[in-house]
Short mmCIF file of C-alpha atoms and ligand atoms in Angstrom, two decimals:
data_model
loop_
_atom_site.label_atom_id
_atom_site.label_comp_id
_atom_site.label_asym_id
_atom_site.label_seq_id
_atom_site.Cartn_x
_atom_site.Cartn_y
_atom_site.Cartn_z
CA MET A 1 141.61 -79.71 112.85
CA ALA A 2 139.40 -79.11 115.82
CA LYS A 3 136.54 -81.25 116.01
CA ARG A 4 133.38 -78.72 115.81
CA PHE A 5 130.96 -81.25 117.31
CA ALA A 6 132.70 -82.73 120.05
CA ASP A 7 130.14 -83.63 122.87
CA LYS A 8 127.35 -82.36 120.60
CA LEU A 9 124.39 -84.55 119.52
CA ALA A 10 122.89 -84.16 115.97
CA LEU A 11 119.66 -85.71 114.75
CA ILE A 12 119.61 -86.67 111.13
CA THR A 13 116.25 -87.44 109.15
CA GLY A 14 116.45 -89.90 106.10
CA ALA A 15 119.54 -91.12 107.45
CA ALA A 16 119.58 -94.62 105.75
CA GLY A 17 121.56 -93.56 102.86
CA GLY A 18 122.41 -90.60 100.28
CA MET A 19 122.74 -87.21 101.61
CA GLY A 20 121.44 -88.30 105.26
CA LEU A 21 124.36 -90.87 105.64
CA ALA A 22 126.77 -88.22 104.23
CA PHE A 23 125.74 -85.80 106.78
CA ALA A 24 125.80 -88.62 109.53
CA ARG A 25 129.52 -89.38 108.36
CA LYS A 26 130.84 -85.91 108.62
CA PHE A 27 129.27 -85.07 112.09
CA ALA A 28 130.69 -88.46 113.19
CA GLU A 29 134.04 -87.42 111.87
CA GLU A 30 133.72 -83.93 113.72
CA GLY A 31 132.99 -85.65 117.15
CA ALA A 32 129.16 -85.69 117.06
CA ALA A 33 126.85 -88.40 118.77
CA LEU A 34 123.97 -89.24 116.46
CA VAL A 35 120.40 -89.92 116.38
CA LEU A 36 119.77 -91.42 112.98
CA THR A 37 116.04 -91.88 111.76
CA ASP A 38 114.55 -93.03 108.46
CA VAL A 39 111.56 -95.38 107.50
CA ASP A 40 114.19 -97.73 105.99
CA GLN A 41 115.19 -99.95 108.95
CA ALA A 42 117.64 -102.07 107.05
CA GLY A 43 119.19 -98.99 105.75
CA LEU A 44 119.13 -97.27 109.16
CA GLU A 45 121.07 -100.36 110.73
CA ALA A 46 123.79 -100.72 108.01
CA ALA A 47 124.33 -96.97 108.41
CA ALA A 48 124.65 -97.30 112.22
CA ALA A 49 126.93 -100.44 111.83
CA GLU A 50 129.46 -98.41 109.87
CA LEU A 51 129.23 -95.22 112.01
CA ARG A 52 129.68 -97.56 115.36
CA ALA A 53 132.74 -99.11 113.93
CA GLN A 54 134.39 -95.66 113.53
CA GLY A 55 133.62 -94.79 116.95
CA ALA A 56 130.66 -92.62 116.79
CA PRO A 57 127.64 -93.33 119.30
CA CYS A 58 124.68 -93.47 117.59
CA SER A 59 121.01 -94.79 118.11
CA THR A 60 118.45 -95.61 115.14
CA HIS A 61 114.92 -95.09 114.97
CA ARG A 62 112.29 -96.30 112.70
CA VAL A 63 109.90 -93.50 112.13
CA ASP A 64 107.36 -92.51 109.18
CA LEU A 65 107.45 -88.94 109.17
CA ALA A 66 104.18 -88.83 107.17
CA SER A 67 102.50 -89.61 110.59
CA GLU A 68 102.43 -86.69 112.96
CA LYS A 69 101.72 -88.98 115.98
CA ASP A 70 104.88 -90.91 115.29
CA SER A 71 106.85 -87.99 114.91
CA GLN A 72 105.86 -86.61 118.04
CA GLN A 73 106.07 -89.87 119.85
CA PHE A 74 109.67 -90.28 118.76
CA ALA A 75 110.74 -86.67 119.48
CA ALA A 76 109.33 -87.22 122.87
CA GLN A 77 111.29 -90.37 123.39
CA ILE A 78 114.47 -88.39 122.37
CA CYS A 79 113.74 -85.21 124.62
CA GLU A 80 113.44 -87.69 127.46
CA ARG A 81 116.71 -89.50 126.62
CA HIS A 82 118.66 -86.32 125.52
CA SER A 83 118.13 -82.98 127.65
CA ARG A 84 120.29 -81.24 124.94
CA LEU A 85 119.99 -81.65 121.14
CA ASP A 86 122.35 -79.45 119.27
CA VAL A 87 121.35 -80.20 115.72
CA LEU A 88 118.38 -81.21 113.62
CA VAL A 89 118.95 -81.80 110.01
CA ASN A 90 115.62 -82.23 108.10
CA ASN A 91 116.91 -84.27 105.24
CA ALA A 92 114.16 -86.90 104.63
CA GLY A 93 112.04 -86.24 101.76
CA LEU A 94 110.23 -87.80 98.77
CA ALA A 95 112.22 -86.85 95.69
CA TYR A 96 111.78 -89.27 92.91
CA GLY A 97 108.96 -91.16 90.86
CA GLU A 98 105.59 -89.58 91.06
CA ILE A 99 106.14 -86.76 92.98
CA ALA A 100 108.76 -85.54 90.46
CA HIS A 101 106.69 -86.03 87.31
CA SER A 102 102.87 -85.59 88.02
CA PHE A 103 101.21 -82.35 88.69
CA GLU A 104 97.56 -81.85 87.44
CA SER A 105 96.67 -85.53 87.75
CA LEU A 106 97.51 -86.10 91.32
CA SER A 107 94.70 -86.71 93.87
CA GLN A 108 94.31 -84.65 97.05
CA GLU A 109 95.24 -87.67 98.92
CA LYS A 110 98.94 -87.98 97.33
CA TRP A 111 99.39 -83.94 97.35
CA LEU A 112 98.78 -84.00 101.17
CA ARG A 113 101.10 -87.05 101.51
CA PHE A 114 103.89 -85.25 99.70
CA LEU A 115 103.39 -81.98 101.58
CA ALA A 116 103.47 -83.83 104.91
CA VAL A 117 106.80 -85.58 104.49
CA ASN A 118 108.29 -82.87 102.65
CA THR A 119 107.18 -79.54 104.06
CA VAL A 120 105.24 -80.18 107.26
CA ALA A 121 107.14 -82.94 109.08
CA PRO A 122 110.41 -80.61 109.39
CA LEU A 123 108.21 -78.17 111.36
CA ILE A 124 106.17 -81.05 113.65
CA LEU A 125 109.60 -82.67 114.27
CA ALA A 126 111.29 -79.34 115.33
CA GLN A 127 108.50 -78.33 117.43
CA ALA A 128 108.16 -81.55 119.38
CA LEU A 129 111.98 -81.62 119.85
CA ARG A 130 112.15 -77.86 120.79
CA PRO A 131 112.80 -78.36 124.70
CA SER A 132 116.02 -80.07 123.81
CA LEU A 133 116.92 -77.75 121.05
CA ALA A 134 116.26 -74.77 123.20
CA ARG A 135 118.76 -75.94 125.99
CA ALA A 136 121.56 -76.38 123.60
CA ARG A 137 120.49 -73.19 121.52
CA GLY A 138 120.41 -75.54 118.87
CA VAL A 139 120.46 -75.28 114.94
CA ILE A 140 118.08 -76.81 112.44
CA VAL A 141 119.06 -77.37 108.71
CA ASN A 142 116.16 -77.88 106.12
CA ILE A 143 117.23 -79.49 102.62
CA THR A 144 115.04 -78.11 100.15
CA SER A 145 116.09 -78.14 96.38
CA MET A 146 116.82 -75.76 93.27
CA ALA A 147 113.77 -77.25 92.01
CA SER A 148 111.92 -74.99 94.68
CA TYR A 149 112.63 -72.02 92.36
CA VAL A 150 110.97 -73.68 89.33
CA PRO A 151 107.99 -75.42 90.88
CA ALA A 152 106.45 -77.13 87.91
CA THR A 153 106.21 -80.48 89.79
CA ALA A 154 104.54 -81.48 92.95
CA TYR A 155 108.45 -81.81 94.28
CA GLY A 156 109.09 -78.37 93.48
CA VAL A 157 105.94 -77.25 95.16
CA THR A 158 106.86 -79.09 98.15
CA LYS A 159 110.17 -77.75 98.57
CA ALA A 160 109.13 -74.12 97.51
CA ALA A 161 106.81 -74.40 100.52
CA LEU A 162 109.78 -75.80 102.58
CA ASN A 163 111.72 -72.69 101.72
CA ALA A 164 108.77 -70.49 102.91
CA MET A 165 108.60 -72.74 106.05
CA THR A 166 112.12 -72.22 106.95
CA PHE A 167 111.39 -68.55 107.17
CA GLY A 168 108.51 -69.00 109.72
CA MET A 169 110.52 -71.44 111.55
CA ALA A 170 113.46 -69.06 111.92
CA ASN A 171 111.04 -66.44 113.13
CA VAL A 172 109.43 -68.35 115.71
CA PHE A 173 112.59 -70.57 116.84
CA ALA A 174 114.69 -67.57 117.45
CA ALA A 175 112.78 -66.82 120.68
CA ASP A 176 114.91 -69.78 121.83
CA GLY A 177 118.00 -69.03 120.36
CA ILE A 178 117.68 -71.73 117.62
CA ARG A 179 118.76 -70.85 114.26
CA VAL A 180 117.13 -72.24 111.25
CA ASN A 181 118.33 -72.26 107.61
CA ALA A 182 118.04 -74.28 104.50
CA ILE A 183 120.11 -75.52 101.81
CA ALA A 184 118.93 -75.87 98.16
CA PRO A 185 120.90 -78.52 96.47
CA GLY A 186 121.56 -78.62 92.66
CA VAL A 187 121.47 -82.27 91.24
CA MET A 188 123.92 -84.21 93.48
CA GLU A 189 125.12 -87.70 93.07
CA THR A 190 123.61 -90.02 95.59
CA PRO A 191 122.53 -93.58 95.10
CA ALA A 192 118.89 -92.65 94.74
CA SER A 193 119.41 -89.69 92.04
CA ARG A 194 122.03 -91.99 90.15
CA THR A 195 119.13 -94.90 89.92
CA GLN A 196 116.21 -92.69 89.79
CA LEU A 197 116.85 -89.65 87.46
CA PRO A 198 117.84 -90.12 83.74
CA GLN A 199 121.33 -89.90 82.80
CA GLY A 200 120.39 -86.87 80.62
CA THR A 201 119.28 -85.02 83.90
CA PHE A 202 122.64 -84.94 85.23
CA GLU A 203 124.15 -83.67 81.77
CA ARG A 204 121.45 -81.17 81.09
CA VAL A 205 121.78 -79.61 84.77
CA GLN A 206 125.59 -79.54 84.57
CA SER A 207 125.23 -77.76 81.39
CA GLN A 208 123.45 -75.09 83.06
CA GLN A 209 125.89 -74.68 85.90
CA LEU A 210 128.51 -71.91 85.88
CA LEU A 211 131.22 -74.74 87.01
CA LYS A 212 131.13 -77.83 85.11
CA LEU A 213 131.40 -79.99 87.98
CA GLN A 214 129.19 -82.81 89.36
CA GLY A 215 127.83 -82.09 93.06
CA THR A 216 128.00 -84.84 95.61
CA ALA A 217 126.25 -85.44 98.79
CA ASP A 218 129.52 -84.36 100.56
CA ASP A 219 129.27 -80.91 99.19
CA ILE A 220 125.91 -80.40 100.79
CA ALA A 221 126.72 -82.11 104.12
CA ALA A 222 130.06 -79.77 104.32
CA LEU A 223 127.79 -76.61 103.76
CA GLY A 224 125.25 -78.19 106.42
CA LEU A 225 128.01 -78.63 108.98
CA PHE A 226 128.98 -74.92 108.54
CA LEU A 227 125.64 -73.84 109.02
CA ALA A 228 125.38 -75.96 112.25
CA SER A 229 128.78 -74.89 113.57
CA ASP A 230 129.37 -71.86 115.79
CA ASP A 231 131.12 -70.26 112.83
CA ALA A 232 127.48 -69.40 111.36
CA ARG A 233 126.23 -68.00 114.46
CA PHE A 234 124.98 -64.86 113.04
CA ILE A 235 123.36 -66.95 110.19
CA THR A 236 119.57 -67.64 110.32
CA CYS A 237 116.64 -67.36 107.97
CA GLU A 238 118.60 -68.14 104.95
CA ILE A 239 118.15 -70.47 101.87
CA VAL A 240 121.72 -71.12 100.77
CA ASN A 241 121.97 -72.39 97.25
CA CYS A 242 124.78 -75.21 96.64
CA ASP A 243 124.45 -75.67 92.78
CA ALA A 244 127.66 -74.56 91.05
CA GLY A 245 126.03 -71.26 89.95
CA SER A 246 122.75 -72.51 88.30
CA ARG A 247 121.08 -69.56 88.93
CA LEU A 248 121.84 -67.73 85.72
CA ARG A 249 120.59 -70.48 83.50
CA GLY A 250 118.90 -69.08 80.55
CA TRP A 251 120.58 -65.83 80.73
CA ARG A 252 124.07 -66.87 79.36
CA GLY A 253 125.04 -67.10 75.88
N1 LIG B 301 120.10 -85.98 95.38
C1 LIG B 301 119.71 -84.84 94.80
O1 LIG B 301 120.23 -84.46 93.54
C2 LIG B 301 118.95 -83.84 95.58
C3 LIG B 301 118.73 -82.58 95.08
C4 LIG B 301 118.06 -81.36 95.81
C5 LIG B 301 117.71 -81.99 97.06
N2 LIG B 301 117.74 -83.08 97.47
C6 LIG B 301 117.17 -83.55 98.84
O2 LIG B 301 117.92 -84.27 99.63
C7 LIG B 301 117.36 -85.17 100.45
C8 LIG B 301 118.02 -86.66 100.42
O3 LIG B 301 117.98 -86.83 98.86
P1 LIG B 301 118.83 -88.30 98.54
O4 LIG B 301 119.07 -88.04 97.04
O5 LIG B 301 119.88 -88.61 99.51
O6 LIG B 301 117.55 -89.39 98.34
P2 LIG B 301 117.26 -90.46 99.48
O7 LIG B 301 115.81 -91.14 98.79
O8 LIG B 301 118.39 -91.37 99.27
O9 LIG B 301 116.85 -89.97 100.84
C9 LIG B 301 115.62 -89.63 101.20
C10 LIG B 301 115.49 -90.57 102.57
O10 LIG B 301 114.35 -90.07 103.07
C11 LIG B 301 113.78 -91.09 103.62
N3 LIG B 301 112.33 -91.02 103.73
C12 LIG B 301 111.38 -91.09 102.63
N4 LIG B 301 110.22 -90.83 103.08
C13 LIG B 301 110.28 -90.90 104.36
C14 LIG B 301 109.26 -90.96 105.55
N5 LIG B 301 107.84 -90.63 105.13
N6 LIG B 301 109.69 -90.91 106.82
C15 LIG B 301 110.93 -91.28 107.03
N7 LIG B 301 111.97 -91.10 106.06
C16 LIG B 301 111.49 -90.93 104.85
C17 LIG B 301 113.89 -92.49 102.57
O11 LIG B 301 113.67 -93.63 103.16
C18 LIG B 301 115.36 -91.94 102.30
O12 LIG B 301 116.37 -92.59 103.13
C19 LIG B 301 115.66 -85.24 99.90
O13 LIG B 301 115.24 -84.42 100.85
C20 LIG B 301 115.93 -84.75 98.67
O14 LIG B 301 114.68 -83.98 98.14
C21 LIG B 301 118.18 -84.41 96.73
#
């Protein structure tokens, strides 16, 4: 198969494991060089060692996306080093623990932190990386969630806002030929989801899917690579669901 990302550069946030690492592996298989970032330095180094052993050039950068200053400094460094950036995958996110359970009892400080990481950081990073993205007429893929359609938790609210943010980003970045789309995954098997979500969640969500399959990080990465590829050159400003048909839940007998 032709390598769709040969001579291209992809930057992936939250690349220390789970979905982010699945993206990194697939981009590497298809010839891309990689910029990997996360707050988890040890996880990043392990991911990079694996990818380099497979021949993929990659750099690692510990960045806390809750900090606008850190995100901007990191992006400036990347733009200085790489005049062209083909793909930005905004995958990093807070998904488990308090953000997924709490709502009315959360302090304003926590709300703002959750929104900073899950909703605003994708825009801050994209804007700061814009010079290199524009030169490549690059592509941005935001990872939202099926939970965005039922925002009964802080997590759902941050991801619903990221859907809206995706439309706004697509609108303004189109001026530079940059496409912006989002993927809304269902419950996918990752090391974090397996350890942080109750087993009952996997069974309940699967019972609501049209297809009785367990989704994986690779399902999301495969869709992300399509959206990032030239095959999707006419697609921007879309939220693409990848959830085995959960949309009809509650309406089927
Ligand atoms: N697994 C699922 O079922 C599922 C479903 C829908 C959406 N998602 C989304 O997919 C993405 C990845 O999920 P995952 O299951 O692989 O979880 P994960 O926790 O393994 O991945 C998230 C990554 O983001 C990083 N991160 C968190 N806060 C950060 C910060 N402030 N700065 C930089 N990096 C930070 C974490 O260190 C982690 O490596 C998340 O955005 C999540 O909301 C996951």
